[in-house]
mmCIF file with all atom_site columns, C-alpha atoms in Angstrom:
data_model
loop_
_atom_site.group_PDB
_atom_site.id
_atom_site.type_symbol
_atom_site.label_atom_id
_atom_site.label_alt_id
_atom_site.label_comp_id
_atom_site.label_asym_id
_atom_site.label_entity_id
_atom_site.label_seq_id
_atom_site.pdbx_PDB_ins_code
_atom_site.Cartn_x
_atom_site.Cartn_y
_atom_site.Cartn_z
_atom_site.occupancy
_atom_site.B_iso_or_equiv
_atom_site.pdbx_formal_charge
_atom_site.auth_seq_id
_atom_site.auth_comp_id
_atom_site.auth_asym_id
_atom_site.auth_atom_id
_atom_site.pdbx_PDB_model_num
ATOM 1   C CA . MET A 1 1   ? -7.082  27.031 -22.007 1.00 93.00 ? 1   MET A CA 1
ATOM 2   C CA . CYS A 1 2   ? -5.146  23.787 -21.897 1.00 95.00 ? 2   CYS A CA 1
ATOM 3   C CA . VAL A 1 3   ? -4.797  21.217 -24.674 1.00 96.00 ? 3   VAL A CA 1
ATOM 4   C CA . TRP A 1 4   ? -3.125  17.835 -24.309 1.00 94.00 ? 4   TRP A CA 1
ATOM 5   C CA . VAL A 1 5   ? -0.943  17.180 -27.375 1.00 94.00 ? 5   VAL A CA 1
ATOM 6   C CA . SER A 1 6   ? 1.177   14.019 -26.902 1.00 92.00 ? 6   SER A CA 1
ATOM 7   C CA . GLU A 1 7   ? 2.029   11.693 -29.791 1.00 91.00 ? 7   GLU A CA 1
ATOM 8   C CA . PRO A 1 8   ? 1.201   11.538 -32.560 1.00 91.00 ? 8   PRO A CA 1
ATOM 9   C CA . PHE A 1 9   ? 1.195   15.306 -33.175 1.00 91.00 ? 9   PHE A CA 1
ATOM 10  C CA . ASP A 1 10  ? -2.170  15.365 -34.954 1.00 92.00 ? 10  ASP A CA 1
ATOM 11  C CA . LEU A 1 11  ? -2.898  18.900 -36.138 1.00 93.00 ? 11  LEU A CA 1
ATOM 12  C CA . LYS A 1 12  ? -6.577  18.160 -36.812 1.00 92.00 ? 12  LYS A CA 1
ATOM 13  C CA . ARG A 1 13  ? -7.098  16.821 -33.288 1.00 93.00 ? 13  ARG A CA 1
ATOM 14  C CA . ILE A 1 14  ? -5.177  19.733 -31.743 1.00 95.00 ? 14  ILE A CA 1
ATOM 15  C CA . ALA A 1 15  ? -7.142  22.326 -33.755 1.00 93.00 ? 15  ALA A CA 1
ATOM 16  C CA . LYS A 1 16  ? -10.428 20.674 -32.760 1.00 92.00 ? 16  LYS A CA 1
ATOM 17  C CA . ALA A 1 17  ? -9.404  20.654 -29.079 1.00 94.00 ? 17  ALA A CA 1
ATOM 18  C CA . ILE A 1 18  ? -8.457  24.350 -29.165 1.00 94.00 ? 18  ILE A CA 1
ATOM 19  C CA . ILE A 1 19  ? -11.754 25.262 -30.848 1.00 93.00 ? 19  ILE A CA 1
ATOM 20  C CA . GLU A 1 20  ? -13.648 23.250 -28.209 1.00 92.00 ? 20  GLU A CA 1
ATOM 21  C CA . GLU A 1 21  ? -11.744 25.074 -25.445 1.00 93.00 ? 21  GLU A CA 1
ATOM 22  C CA . LEU A 1 22  ? -12.740 28.391 -27.023 1.00 91.00 ? 22  LEU A CA 1
ATOM 23  C CA . GLY A 1 23  ? -16.372 27.288 -26.784 1.00 88.00 ? 23  GLY A CA 1
ATOM 24  C CA . GLY A 1 24  ? -16.881 27.489 -30.525 1.00 75.00 ? 24  GLY A CA 1
ATOM 25  C CA . ASP A 1 25  ? -18.880 25.255 -32.804 1.00 78.00 ? 25  ASP A CA 1
ATOM 26  C CA . VAL A 1 26  ? -16.941 22.160 -33.819 1.00 84.00 ? 26  VAL A CA 1
ATOM 27  C CA . PRO A 1 27  ? -17.984 21.332 -37.366 1.00 84.00 ? 27  PRO A CA 1
ATOM 28  C CA . ASN A 1 28  ? -17.481 17.979 -39.044 1.00 87.00 ? 28  ASN A CA 1
ATOM 29  C CA . LEU A 1 29  ? -14.428 18.878 -41.127 1.00 89.00 ? 29  LEU A CA 1
ATOM 30  C CA . THR A 1 30  ? -12.259 16.305 -42.850 1.00 88.00 ? 30  THR A CA 1
ATOM 31  C CA . THR A 1 31  ? -9.212  18.067 -44.273 1.00 91.00 ? 31  THR A CA 1
ATOM 32  C CA . LEU A 1 32  ? -6.298  19.583 -42.415 1.00 89.00 ? 32  LEU A CA 1
ATOM 33  C CA . GLN A 1 33  ? -6.686  22.791 -44.428 1.00 92.00 ? 33  GLN A CA 1
ATOM 34  C CA . ALA A 1 34  ? -10.336 23.119 -43.369 1.00 92.00 ? 34  ALA A CA 1
ATOM 35  C CA . TRP A 1 35  ? -9.398  22.674 -39.698 1.00 91.00 ? 35  TRP A CA 1
ATOM 36  C CA . HIS A 1 36  ? -6.549  25.172 -40.076 1.00 92.00 ? 36  HIS A CA 1
ATOM 37  C CA . ASN A 1 37  ? -8.905  27.754 -41.611 1.00 93.00 ? 37  ASN A CA 1
ATOM 38  C CA . HIS A 1 38  ? -11.558 27.202 -38.937 1.00 93.00 ? 38  HIS A CA 1
ATOM 39  C CA . LEU A 1 39  ? -8.968  27.551 -36.162 1.00 93.00 ? 39  LEU A CA 1
ATOM 40  C CA . CYS A 1 40  ? -7.637  30.786 -37.717 1.00 94.00 ? 40  CYS A CA 1
ATOM 41  C CA . HIS A 1 41  ? -11.176 32.175 -37.856 1.00 93.00 ? 41  HIS A CA 1
ATOM 42  C CA . SER A 1 42  ? -11.944 31.057 -34.282 1.00 93.00 ? 42  SER A CA 1
ATOM 43  C CA . LEU A 1 43  ? -8.845  32.798 -32.903 1.00 94.00 ? 43  LEU A CA 1
ATOM 44  C CA . GLU A 1 44  ? -9.106  35.956 -35.007 1.00 95.00 ? 44  GLU A CA 1
ATOM 45  C CA . GLY A 1 45  ? -8.571  38.987 -32.768 1.00 92.00 ? 45  GLY A CA 1
ATOM 46  C CA . LYS A 1 46  ? -8.931  37.027 -29.508 1.00 94.00 ? 46  LYS A CA 1
ATOM 47  C CA . LEU A 1 47  ? -6.616  37.314 -26.544 1.00 96.00 ? 47  LEU A CA 1
ATOM 48  C CA . PHE A 1 48  ? -5.719  33.898 -25.160 1.00 96.00 ? 48  PHE A CA 1
ATOM 49  C CA . PHE A 1 49  ? -3.330  31.991 -22.943 1.00 97.00 ? 49  PHE A CA 1
ATOM 50  C CA . LEU A 1 50  ? -2.842  28.498 -24.349 1.00 96.00 ? 50  LEU A CA 1
ATOM 51  C CA . VAL A 1 51  ? -1.052  25.662 -22.582 1.00 97.00 ? 51  VAL A CA 1
ATOM 52  C CA . LEU A 1 52  ? 0.061   22.868 -24.912 1.00 95.00 ? 52  LEU A CA 1
ATOM 53  C CA . ASP A 1 53  ? 0.770   19.940 -22.609 1.00 95.00 ? 53  ASP A CA 1
ATOM 54  C CA . ASP A 1 54  ? 2.951   16.889 -23.281 1.00 94.00 ? 54  ASP A CA 1
ATOM 55  C CA . VAL A 1 55  ? 4.496   18.058 -26.562 1.00 93.00 ? 55  VAL A CA 1
ATOM 56  C CA . TRP A 1 56  ? 6.944   15.611 -28.154 1.00 92.00 ? 56  TRP A CA 1
ATOM 57  C CA . THR A 1 57  ? 7.181   16.516 -31.844 1.00 90.00 ? 57  THR A CA 1
ATOM 58  C CA . LYS A 1 58  ? 10.527  17.707 -33.156 1.00 90.00 ? 58  LYS A CA 1
ATOM 59  C CA . ASP A 1 59  ? 9.048   18.348 -36.599 1.00 90.00 ? 59  ASP A CA 1
ATOM 60  C CA . ARG A 1 60  ? 9.444   22.093 -37.129 1.00 90.00 ? 60  ARG A CA 1
ATOM 61  C CA . ALA A 1 61  ? 7.104   22.111 -40.169 1.00 90.00 ? 61  ALA A CA 1
ATOM 62  C CA . ARG A 1 62  ? 4.195   20.730 -38.128 1.00 88.00 ? 62  ARG A CA 1
ATOM 63  C CA . TRP A 1 63  ? 4.823   23.206 -35.330 1.00 90.00 ? 63  TRP A CA 1
ATOM 64  C CA . GLU A 1 64  ? 5.045   26.125 -37.804 1.00 91.00 ? 64  GLU A CA 1
ATOM 65  C CA . ARG A 1 65  ? 1.696   25.157 -39.339 1.00 91.00 ? 65  ARG A CA 1
ATOM 66  C CA . LEU A 1 66  ? 0.044   25.281 -35.914 1.00 92.00 ? 66  LEU A CA 1
ATOM 67  C CA . LYS A 1 67  ? 1.842   28.521 -35.059 1.00 92.00 ? 67  LYS A CA 1
ATOM 68  C CA . LEU A 1 68  ? 0.507   30.166 -38.235 1.00 93.00 ? 68  LEU A CA 1
ATOM 69  C CA . ALA A 1 69  ? -3.025  29.570 -36.986 1.00 93.00 ? 69  ALA A CA 1
ATOM 70  C CA . LEU A 1 70  ? -2.218  30.678 -33.432 1.00 94.00 ? 70  LEU A CA 1
ATOM 71  C CA . ASP A 1 71  ? -0.780  33.939 -34.781 1.00 94.00 ? 71  ASP A CA 1
ATOM 72  C CA . HIS A 1 72  ? -4.347  35.011 -35.672 1.00 94.00 ? 72  HIS A CA 1
ATOM 73  C CA . GLY A 1 73  ? -4.966  35.820 -32.015 1.00 93.00 ? 73  GLY A CA 1
ATOM 74  C CA . LYS A 1 74  ? -4.118  39.185 -30.468 1.00 95.00 ? 74  LYS A CA 1
ATOM 75  C CA . LYS A 1 75  ? -0.422  40.019 -30.179 1.00 92.00 ? 75  LYS A CA 1
ATOM 76  C CA . ALA A 1 76  ? -0.522  39.853 -26.372 1.00 95.00 ? 76  ALA A CA 1
ATOM 77  C CA . SER A 1 77  ? -1.658  36.203 -26.474 1.00 95.00 ? 77  SER A CA 1
ATOM 78  C CA . ARG A 1 78  ? 0.717   33.694 -24.917 1.00 94.00 ? 78  ARG A CA 1
ATOM 79  C CA . ILE A 1 79  ? 1.506   30.024 -25.470 1.00 93.00 ? 79  ILE A CA 1
ATOM 80  C CA . MET A 1 80  ? 3.123   27.772 -22.880 1.00 93.00 ? 80  MET A CA 1
ATOM 81  C CA . VAL A 1 81  ? 4.568   24.509 -24.169 1.00 92.00 ? 81  VAL A CA 1
ATOM 82  C CA . ILE A 1 82  ? 5.113   21.740 -21.650 1.00 92.00 ? 82  ILE A CA 1
ATOM 83  C CA . THR A 1 83  ? 7.660   19.135 -22.716 1.00 91.00 ? 83  THR A CA 1
ATOM 84  C CA . ARG A 1 84  ? 10.321  16.912 -21.200 1.00 89.00 ? 84  ARG A CA 1
ATOM 85  C CA . ASP A 1 85  ? 12.594  17.240 -24.223 1.00 89.00 ? 85  ASP A CA 1
ATOM 86  C CA . ASN A 1 86  ? 15.050  20.146 -24.611 1.00 88.00 ? 86  ASN A CA 1
ATOM 87  C CA . VAL A 1 87  ? 15.128  19.671 -28.399 1.00 89.00 ? 87  VAL A CA 1
ATOM 88  C CA . VAL A 1 88  ? 11.348  20.152 -28.528 1.00 89.00 ? 88  VAL A CA 1
ATOM 89  C CA . ALA A 1 89  ? 11.719  23.351 -26.482 1.00 87.00 ? 89  ALA A CA 1
ATOM 90  C CA . GLN A 1 90  ? 14.225  24.642 -29.051 1.00 86.00 ? 90  GLN A CA 1
ATOM 91  C CA . THR A 1 91  ? 12.063  23.520 -31.983 1.00 87.00 ? 91  THR A CA 1
ATOM 92  C CA . VAL A 1 92  ? 9.035   25.511 -30.821 1.00 84.00 ? 92  VAL A CA 1
ATOM 93  C CA . GLY A 1 93  ? 11.134  28.661 -30.437 1.00 79.00 ? 93  GLY A CA 1
ATOM 94  C CA . THR A 1 94  ? 11.102  28.979 -26.672 1.00 74.00 ? 94  THR A CA 1
ATOM 95  C CA . THR A 1 95  ? 11.744  32.492 -25.398 1.00 77.00 ? 95  THR A CA 1
ATOM 96  C CA . ALA A 1 96  ? 11.975  31.574 -21.721 1.00 76.00 ? 96  ALA A CA 1
ATOM 97  C CA . LYS A 1 97  ? 12.711  28.023 -20.605 1.00 75.00 ? 97  LYS A CA 1
ATOM 98  C CA . HIS A 1 98  ? 12.083  26.784 -17.068 1.00 78.00 ? 98  HIS A CA 1
ATOM 99  C CA . ASN A 1 99  ? 13.415  23.366 -16.086 1.00 76.00 ? 99  ASN A CA 1
ATOM 100 C CA . LEU A 1 100 ? 11.315  21.696 -13.405 1.00 76.00 ? 100 LEU A CA 1
ATOM 101 C CA . GLN A 1 101 ? 12.513  18.859 -11.221 1.00 71.00 ? 101 GLN A CA 1
#
């Protein structure tokens, strides 16, 4: 599944987009905590490959909050972050970086 992130890094919008990509029900939630909980539940035990496209945030706390939810998927799940900024790649904890021309 592929989710466009861009700026601003809106965790509610990103969670909603991931849930939509999973084909799950998208409830009318208002709080960030409610979206976080719903995303955790939607990913629970699922194997997924997620592409987060056009990531610009350098805010580690925001990324960690999203990562906590993504960690509810199966251990073999993978996340690809597409960014043009090397600092962003470091912030998200890149394990293998590929520079494209």
